[in-house]
Amino acid sequence: KNWKYSKSEVVSWKSKDGATIEGVLHKPMDYQPGKKYPLLVSIHGGPTGISIPGPVPAYVYPMLQWLDKGALVLQPNYRGSAGYGEDFRKLNVENLGVGDAWDVMSGIDYLDREGLIDTDRMGAMGWSQGGYISAFLTTNTSAFKAISVGAGISNWMTYYVNTDIHPFTRQYLKDTPWENEEIYRKTSPMTNINNATTPTLIQHGEFDRRVPIPNAYELYQGLQDVGVDTKLVVYKGFGHGITKPKERLAAMWHNWQWFGKYLWEEEISIPAVDEKE
């Protein structure tokens, strides 16, 4: 009964192309109507994953702690998410990244119109497909103070030739890169790397076969080349997910540090434990 938990609700809005998008909006327990809060956008993977209302949203993102710190958290069920029917599932075919970004940014516009958020203090993050969408936002908008890319695709051609699920790319982009290079360019974060300005944390498992780590190196090098503040953390021995408690806690701390620095202007140190203790 003493836990601090999320007050969550389902909200909906219209995306750029008129599609209805739902999302889960998490509010702190002491939420005050009329106050404008910093916003953290946490984007699920899949793309056929789904976010649902719940009291303790987490993974490697300290969402409850951000709520307690005085922020709102939005988890958008962007186009392609499960549970909304076949037509909705198909809306990101040949439109990956582009349509997903519409859905995220239109959700932010909706919250802004409702007077809920401080648009000068926003961050975005996600893992896997959510990491890909976060990378796409990094290179295609300057709306965020900070972004975190977890196991994300940075270049669909790089992804296609390295992944353990080649059919996935062809199902969504409808061609190989040798048949239609343009669709791979249209949907790849790296295409607009020269426009990137957002400080970006990159998190990746060393032995990820689903989204192989060259994607992380490519985004990291590109951001360095254009002078964007970036940090790459490689989790040794892990694949596509961070599956052990200690390393998952470390990944959460890395996000706590990153967004604390850019949204709250705080320098946060990770607690160290003496191995002899």
mmCIF file of C-alpha atoms in Angstrom:
data_model
loop_
_atom_site.group_PDB
_atom_site.id
_atom_site.type_symbol
_atom_site.label_atom_id
_atom_site.label_comp_id
_atom_site.label_asym_id
_atom_site.label_seq_id
_atom_site.Cartn_x
_atom_site.Cartn_y
_atom_site.Cartn_z
ATOM 1 C CA LYS A 1 0.000 0.000 0.000
ATOM 2 C CA ASN A 2 3.004 2.296 0.349
ATOM 3 C CA TRP A 3 4.138 1.860 -3.255
ATOM 4 C CA LYS A 4 4.164 4.830 -5.584
ATOM 5 C CA TYR A 5 2.498 3.747 -8.791
ATOM 6 C CA SER A 6 1.201 5.125 -12.052
ATOM 7 C CA LYS A 7 -2.259 6.541 -12.598
ATOM 8 C CA SER A 8 -2.723 5.435 -16.209
ATOM 9 C CA GLU A 9 -5.421 6.105 -18.758
ATOM 10 C CA VAL A 10 -5.998 5.446 -22.463
ATOM 11 C CA VAL A 11 -6.023 8.527 -24.682
ATOM 12 C CA SER A 12 -6.519 8.829 -28.437
ATOM 13 C CA TRP A 13 -5.759 11.334 -31.178
ATOM 14 C CA LYS A 14 -5.659 11.733 -34.946
ATOM 15 C CA SER A 15 -2.363 11.241 -36.756
ATOM 16 C CA LYS A 16 -1.151 13.221 -39.757
ATOM 17 C CA ASP A 17 -2.964 10.972 -42.232
ATOM 18 C CA GLY A 18 -6.180 10.861 -40.213
ATOM 19 C CA ALA A 19 -5.552 7.489 -38.561
ATOM 20 C CA THR A 20 -6.809 7.197 -34.993
ATOM 21 C CA ILE A 21 -3.962 6.388 -32.622
ATOM 22 C CA GLU A 22 -4.315 5.313 -29.006
ATOM 23 C CA GLY A 23 -1.765 5.536 -26.262
ATOM 24 C CA VAL A 24 -1.364 5.048 -22.556
ATOM 25 C CA LEU A 25 -0.801 8.233 -20.580
ATOM 26 C CA HIS A 26 0.774 7.752 -17.158
ATOM 27 C CA LYS A 27 0.373 10.442 -14.516
ATOM 28 C CA PRO A 28 1.985 10.758 -11.090
ATOM 29 C CA MET A 29 -0.067 10.026 -7.986
ATOM 30 C CA ASP A 30 -0.050 13.707 -7.049
ATOM 31 C CA TYR A 31 -1.007 14.888 -10.544
ATOM 32 C CA GLN A 32 -2.245 18.471 -10.597
ATOM 33 C CA PRO A 33 -4.671 19.503 -13.376
ATOM 34 C CA GLY A 34 -3.605 22.695 -15.084
ATOM 35 C CA LYS A 35 0.105 22.119 -14.514
ATOM 36 C CA LYS A 36 2.374 21.548 -17.515
ATOM 37 C CA TYR A 37 4.693 18.579 -17.000
ATOM 38 C CA PRO A 38 7.870 17.381 -18.716
ATOM 39 C CA LEU A 39 7.053 14.463 -21.047
ATOM 40 C CA LEU A 40 8.829 11.141 -21.568
ATOM 41 C CA VAL A 41 7.645 9.088 -24.550
ATOM 42 C CA SER A 42 8.286 5.347 -24.206
ATOM 43 C CA ILE A 43 7.767 3.456 -27.477
ATOM 44 C CA HIS A 44 7.077 -0.290 -27.491
ATOM 45 C CA GLY A 45 8.739 -2.812 -29.784
ATOM 46 C CA GLY A 46 7.357 -5.235 -32.298
ATOM 47 C CA PRO A 47 6.107 -3.331 -34.215
ATOM 48 C CA THR A 48 3.234 -5.608 -33.210
ATOM 49 C CA GLY A 49 3.731 -5.081 -29.496
ATOM 50 C CA ILE A 50 1.253 -3.088 -27.480
ATOM 51 C CA SER A 51 1.259 -0.875 -24.404
ATOM 52 C CA ILE A 52 -1.602 -1.263 -21.929
ATOM 53 C CA PRO A 53 -2.577 0.629 -18.778
ATOM 54 C CA GLY A 54 -0.799 -0.603 -15.694
ATOM 55 C CA PRO A 55 0.506 0.602 -12.340
ATOM 56 C CA VAL A 56 4.206 -0.287 -12.772
ATOM 57 C CA PRO A 57 5.519 0.353 -16.319
ATOM 58 C CA ALA A 58 9.260 -0.335 -16.536
ATOM 59 C CA TYR A 59 11.748 -2.519 -18.540
ATOM 60 C CA VAL A 60 15.019 -0.516 -18.745
ATOM 61 C CA TYR A 61 13.219 2.807 -18.382
ATOM 62 C CA PRO A 62 12.622 4.188 -14.861
ATOM 63 C CA MET A 63 9.111 5.363 -15.651
ATOM 64 C CA LEU A 64 7.753 5.240 -12.110
ATOM 65 C CA GLN A 65 10.716 7.258 -10.897
ATOM 66 C CA TRP A 66 10.120 9.859 -13.620
ATOM 67 C CA LEU A 67 6.485 10.102 -12.595
ATOM 68 C CA ASP A 68 7.570 10.607 -9.001
ATOM 69 C CA LYS A 69 10.046 13.237 -10.198
ATOM 70 C CA GLY A 70 7.187 15.197 -11.743
ATOM 71 C CA ALA A 71 6.779 14.095 -15.372
ATOM 72 C CA LEU A 72 4.173 12.465 -17.590
ATOM 73 C CA VAL A 73 4.911 9.305 -19.578
ATOM 74 C CA LEU A 74 3.178 8.543 -22.891
ATOM 75 C CA GLN A 75 3.297 5.059 -24.440
ATOM 76 C CA PRO A 76 1.855 5.358 -27.971
ATOM 77 C CA ASN A 77 0.327 2.369 -29.743
ATOM 78 C CA TYR A 78 1.594 3.527 -33.112
ATOM 79 C CA ARG A 79 0.421 2.073 -36.439
ATOM 80 C CA GLY A 80 1.192 -1.620 -36.717
ATOM 81 C CA SER A 81 0.487 -2.305 -33.041
ATOM 82 C CA ALA A 82 -1.498 -5.437 -32.238
ATOM 83 C CA GLY A 83 -5.145 -5.414 -31.236
ATOM 84 C CA TYR A 84 -6.518 -2.794 -33.633
ATOM 85 C CA GLY A 85 -7.322 -4.950 -36.649
ATOM 86 C CA GLU A 86 -5.749 -5.885 -39.964
ATOM 87 C CA ASP A 87 -6.053 -2.494 -41.634
ATOM 88 C CA PHE A 88 -4.264 -0.768 -38.744
ATOM 89 C CA ARG A 89 -1.536 -3.431 -38.789
ATOM 90 C CA LYS A 90 -0.851 -2.616 -42.440
ATOM 91 C CA LEU A 91 -0.526 1.160 -42.053
ATOM 92 C CA ASN A 92 3.257 0.993 -41.584
ATOM 93 C CA VAL A 93 3.915 -1.271 -44.588
ATOM 94 C CA GLU A 94 6.285 0.678 -46.859
ATOM 95 C CA ASN A 95 5.907 3.496 -44.327
ATOM 96 C CA LEU A 96 8.088 2.425 -41.394
ATOM 97 C CA GLY A 97 9.540 5.252 -39.353
ATOM 98 C CA VAL A 98 7.715 7.896 -41.359
ATOM 99 C CA GLY A 99 4.192 6.976 -40.246
ATOM 100 C CA ASP A 100 5.444 5.968 -36.804
ATOM 101 C CA ALA A 101 6.921 9.432 -36.323
ATOM 102 C CA TRP A 102 3.597 10.963 -37.393
ATOM 103 C CA ASP A 103 1.879 8.969 -34.662
ATOM 104 C CA VAL A 104 4.337 9.974 -31.932
ATOM 105 C CA MET A 105 4.479 13.644 -32.847
ATOM 106 C CA SER A 106 0.711 13.958 -33.286
ATOM 107 C CA GLY A 107 0.302 12.432 -29.815
ATOM 108 C CA ILE A 108 2.586 15.117 -28.434
ATOM 109 C CA ASP A 109 0.588 17.771 -30.294
ATOM 110 C CA TYR A 110 -2.593 16.392 -28.707
ATOM 111 C CA LEU A 111 -1.150 16.580 -25.188
ATOM 112 C CA ASP A 112 0.099 20.099 -25.920
ATOM 113 C CA ARG A 113 -3.352 21.219 -27.094
ATOM 114 C CA GLU A 114 -4.780 19.801 -23.873
ATOM 115 C CA GLY A 115 -2.331 21.980 -21.936
ATOM 116 C CA LEU A 116 -0.689 19.020 -20.187
ATOM 117 C CA ILE A 117 2.974 19.210 -21.172
ATOM 118 C CA ASP A 118 6.020 21.466 -21.278
ATOM 119 C CA THR A 119 7.183 20.998 -24.869
ATOM 120 C CA ASP A 120 10.603 22.422 -23.992
ATOM 121 C CA ARG A 121 11.301 19.409 -21.750
ATOM 122 C CA MET A 122 10.610 16.214 -23.673
ATOM 123 C CA GLY A 123 12.440 12.938 -24.187
ATOM 124 C CA ALA A 124 11.810 9.773 -26.210
ATOM 125 C CA MET A 125 13.029 6.204 -25.906
ATOM 126 C CA GLY A 126 12.324 2.638 -26.937
ATOM 127 C CA TRP A 127 13.805 -0.815 -27.454
ATOM 128 C CA SER A 128 13.954 -2.877 -30.652
ATOM 129 C CA GLN A 129 11.319 -1.415 -33.008
ATOM 130 C CA GLY A 130 10.822 1.269 -30.366
ATOM 131 C CA GLY A 131 14.552 1.901 -30.573
ATOM 132 C CA TYR A 132 14.294 2.192 -34.337
ATOM 133 C CA ILE A 133 11.497 4.761 -34.059
ATOM 134 C CA SER A 134 13.556 6.644 -31.460
ATOM 135 C CA ALA A 135 16.521 6.683 -33.866
ATOM 136 C CA PHE A 136 14.231 7.941 -36.628
ATOM 137 C CA LEU A 137 13.091 10.758 -34.333
ATOM 138 C CA THR A 138 16.731 11.572 -33.535
ATOM 139 C CA THR A 139 17.512 12.291 -37.178
ATOM 140 C CA ASN A 140 14.157 13.726 -38.278
ATOM 141 C CA THR A 141 13.063 16.132 -35.524
ATOM 142 C CA SER A 142 14.598 18.508 -33.019
ATOM 143 C CA ALA A 143 11.576 18.443 -30.702
ATOM 144 C CA PHE A 144 13.264 16.437 -27.934
ATOM 145 C CA LYS A 145 15.873 17.385 -25.362
ATOM 146 C CA ALA A 146 17.198 13.817 -25.280
ATOM 147 C CA ILE A 147 16.566 10.424 -26.868
ATOM 148 C CA SER A 148 17.539 6.873 -25.946
ATOM 149 C CA VAL A 149 17.869 4.225 -28.677
ATOM 150 C CA GLY A 150 17.734 0.655 -27.361
ATOM 151 C CA ALA A 151 18.716 -2.153 -29.767
ATOM 152 C CA GLY A 152 17.415 -0.011 -32.619
ATOM 153 C CA ILE A 153 17.724 -0.213 -36.387
ATOM 154 C CA SER A 154 19.653 2.713 -37.835
ATOM 155 C CA ASN A 155 19.921 1.636 -41.461
ATOM 156 C CA TRP A 156 17.548 -0.884 -43.034
ATOM 157 C CA MET A 157 20.182 -2.093 -45.493
ATOM 158 C CA THR A 158 22.651 -2.714 -42.659
ATOM 159 C CA TYR A 159 19.866 -4.458 -40.776
ATOM 160 C CA TYR A 160 18.777 -6.574 -43.740
ATOM 161 C CA VAL A 161 22.176 -8.081 -44.418
ATOM 162 C CA ASN A 162 22.910 -8.836 -40.733
ATOM 163 C CA THR A 163 19.655 -9.859 -39.050
ATOM 164 C CA ASP A 164 18.466 -13.386 -38.283
ATOM 165 C CA ILE A 165 14.984 -12.594 -39.680
ATOM 166 C CA HIS A 166 15.480 -11.376 -43.268
ATOM 167 C CA PRO A 167 11.795 -11.985 -44.220
ATOM 168 C CA PHE A 168 10.678 -9.353 -41.695
ATOM 169 C CA THR A 169 12.277 -6.571 -43.721
ATOM 170 C CA ARG A 170 10.808 -7.789 -47.001
ATOM 171 C CA GLN A 171 7.346 -8.129 -45.444
ATOM 172 C CA TYR A 172 7.314 -4.470 -44.414
ATOM 173 C CA LEU A 173 9.385 -2.823 -47.161
ATOM 174 C CA LYS A 174 8.148 -5.199 -49.893
ATOM 175 C CA ASP A 175 11.521 -5.456 -51.633
ATOM 176 C CA THR A 176 15.163 -6.211 -51.044
ATOM 177 C CA PRO A 177 17.565 -3.259 -51.027
ATOM 178 C CA TRP A 178 18.805 -4.398 -54.435
ATOM 179 C CA GLU A 179 15.282 -4.119 -55.878
ATOM 180 C CA ASN A 180 14.222 -0.831 -54.275
ATOM 181 C CA GLU A 181 17.001 1.157 -52.655
ATOM 182 C CA GLU A 182 14.727 4.189 -52.277
ATOM 183 C CA ILE A 183 12.319 2.563 -49.798
ATOM 184 C CA TYR A 184 15.316 1.569 -47.660
ATOM 185 C CA ARG A 185 16.553 5.172 -47.730
ATOM 186 C CA LYS A 186 13.122 6.645 -46.995
ATOM 187 C CA THR A 187 12.703 4.551 -43.851
ATOM 188 C CA SER A 188 16.283 4.615 -42.489
ATOM 189 C CA PRO A 189 17.321 6.985 -39.676
ATOM 190 C CA MET A 190 20.807 7.324 -41.178
ATOM 191 C CA THR A 191 19.432 8.967 -44.322
ATOM 192 C CA ASN A 192 18.987 12.263 -42.455
ATOM 193 C CA ILE A 193 21.904 11.933 -40.034
ATOM 194 C CA ASN A 194 23.242 15.342 -41.101
ATOM 195 C CA ASN A 195 20.105 16.939 -39.645
ATOM 196 C CA ALA A 196 20.520 15.337 -36.210
ATOM 197 C CA THR A 197 20.819 17.632 -33.192
ATOM 198 C CA THR A 198 19.350 15.657 -30.272
ATOM 199 C CA PRO A 199 21.656 14.193 -27.583
ATOM 200 C CA THR A 200 21.265 10.440 -27.985
ATOM 201 C CA LEU A 201 22.076 7.504 -25.715
ATOM 202 C CA ILE A 202 22.542 4.217 -27.588
ATOM 203 C CA GLN A 203 22.135 0.916 -25.721
ATOM 204 C CA HIS A 204 22.811 -2.452 -27.361
ATOM 205 C CA GLY A 205 23.543 -6.064 -26.515
ATOM 206 C CA GLU A 206 26.963 -7.297 -27.637
ATOM 207 C CA PHE A 207 25.625 -10.447 -29.320
ATOM 208 C CA ASP A 208 22.282 -9.178 -30.622
ATOM 209 C CA ARG A 209 21.295 -11.236 -33.679
ATOM 210 C CA ARG A 210 17.830 -9.759 -34.142
ATOM 211 C CA VAL A 211 19.136 -6.192 -34.505
ATOM 212 C CA PRO A 212 22.881 -6.744 -34.915
ATOM 213 C CA ILE A 213 25.203 -4.272 -33.242
ATOM 214 C CA PRO A 214 26.532 -2.694 -36.483
ATOM 215 C CA ASN A 215 23.311 -0.659 -36.338
ATOM 216 C CA ALA A 216 24.462 0.866 -33.045
ATOM 217 C CA TYR A 217 27.980 1.563 -34.313
ATOM 218 C CA GLU A 218 26.636 3.229 -37.467
ATOM 219 C CA LEU A 219 24.326 5.593 -35.574
ATOM 220 C CA TYR A 220 26.991 6.325 -32.965
ATOM 221 C CA GLN A 221 29.620 7.182 -35.582
ATOM 222 C CA GLY A 222 27.169 9.291 -37.577
ATOM 223 C CA LEU A 223 26.126 11.322 -34.546
ATOM 224 C CA GLN A 224 29.765 11.865 -33.595
ATOM 225 C CA ASP A 225 30.577 13.005 -37.123
ATOM 226 C CA VAL A 226 27.905 15.718 -37.030
ATOM 227 C CA GLY A 227 28.842 16.851 -33.523
ATOM 228 C CA VAL A 228 25.828 15.555 -31.596
ATOM 229 C CA ASP A 229 26.361 14.556 -27.968
ATOM 230 C CA THR A 230 26.063 10.775 -27.881
ATOM 231 C CA LYS A 231 26.998 7.822 -25.716
ATOM 232 C CA LEU A 232 27.122 4.135 -26.646
ATOM 233 C CA VAL A 233 26.733 1.478 -23.957
ATOM 234 C CA VAL A 234 27.349 -2.129 -25.039
ATOM 235 C CA TYR A 235 26.021 -4.774 -22.636
ATOM 236 C CA LYS A 236 28.586 -7.546 -22.739
ATOM 237 C CA GLY A 237 27.307 -11.062 -23.310
ATOM 238 C CA PHE A 238 23.712 -10.090 -24.074
ATOM 239 C CA GLY A 239 21.585 -10.550 -27.151
ATOM 240 C CA HIS A 240 18.493 -8.586 -28.138
ATOM 241 C CA GLY A 241 17.242 -8.149 -24.590
ATOM 242 C CA ILE A 242 18.904 -7.271 -21.301
ATOM 243 C CA THR A 243 17.708 -10.293 -19.365
ATOM 244 C CA LYS A 244 19.605 -10.364 -16.069
ATOM 245 C CA PRO A 245 18.658 -8.229 -13.058
ATOM 246 C CA LYS A 246 21.999 -6.514 -12.409
ATOM 247 C CA GLU A 247 22.550 -5.486 -16.037
ATOM 248 C CA ARG A 248 18.919 -4.452 -16.457
ATOM 249 C CA LEU A 249 19.286 -2.231 -13.410
ATOM 250 C CA ALA A 250 22.453 -0.766 -14.930
ATOM 251 C CA ALA A 251 20.608 -0.060 -18.195
ATOM 252 C CA MET A 252 17.871 1.659 -16.218
ATOM 253 C CA TRP A 253 20.452 3.788 -14.398
ATOM 254 C CA HIS A 254 22.000 4.777 -17.732
ATOM 255 C CA ASN A 255 18.615 6.123 -18.860
ATOM 256 C CA TRP A 256 18.066 7.807 -15.486
ATOM 257 C CA GLN A 257 21.411 9.565 -15.922
ATOM 258 C CA TRP A 258 20.852 10.566 -19.539
ATOM 259 C CA PHE A 259 17.418 12.106 -19.201
ATOM 260 C CA GLY A 260 18.261 13.586 -15.800
ATOM 261 C CA LYS A 261 21.107 15.475 -17.453
ATOM 262 C CA TYR A 262 19.137 16.887 -20.366
ATOM 263 C CA LEU A 263 15.623 17.354 -18.955
ATOM 264 C CA TRP A 264 16.497 18.277 -15.372
ATOM 265 C CA GLU A 265 20.098 19.512 -15.812
ATOM 266 C CA GLU A 266 21.317 17.099 -13.140
ATOM 267 C CA GLU A 267 24.620 15.279 -12.970
ATOM 268 C CA ILE A 268 23.747 11.829 -11.624
ATOM 269 C CA SER A 269 26.313 9.281 -10.445
ATOM 270 C CA ILE A 270 25.557 5.577 -10.478
ATOM 271 C CA PRO A 271 25.971 4.138 -6.968
ATOM 272 C CA ALA A 272 29.047 1.937 -6.777
ATOM 273 C CA VAL A 273 29.298 -1.099 -4.520
ATOM 274 C CA ASP A 274 32.625 -2.314 -3.150
ATOM 275 C CA GLU A 275 32.993 -5.868 -4.469
ATOM 276 C CA LYS A 276 34.591 -6.831 -1.140
ATOM 277 C CA GLU A 277 31.443 -6.023 0.789
#
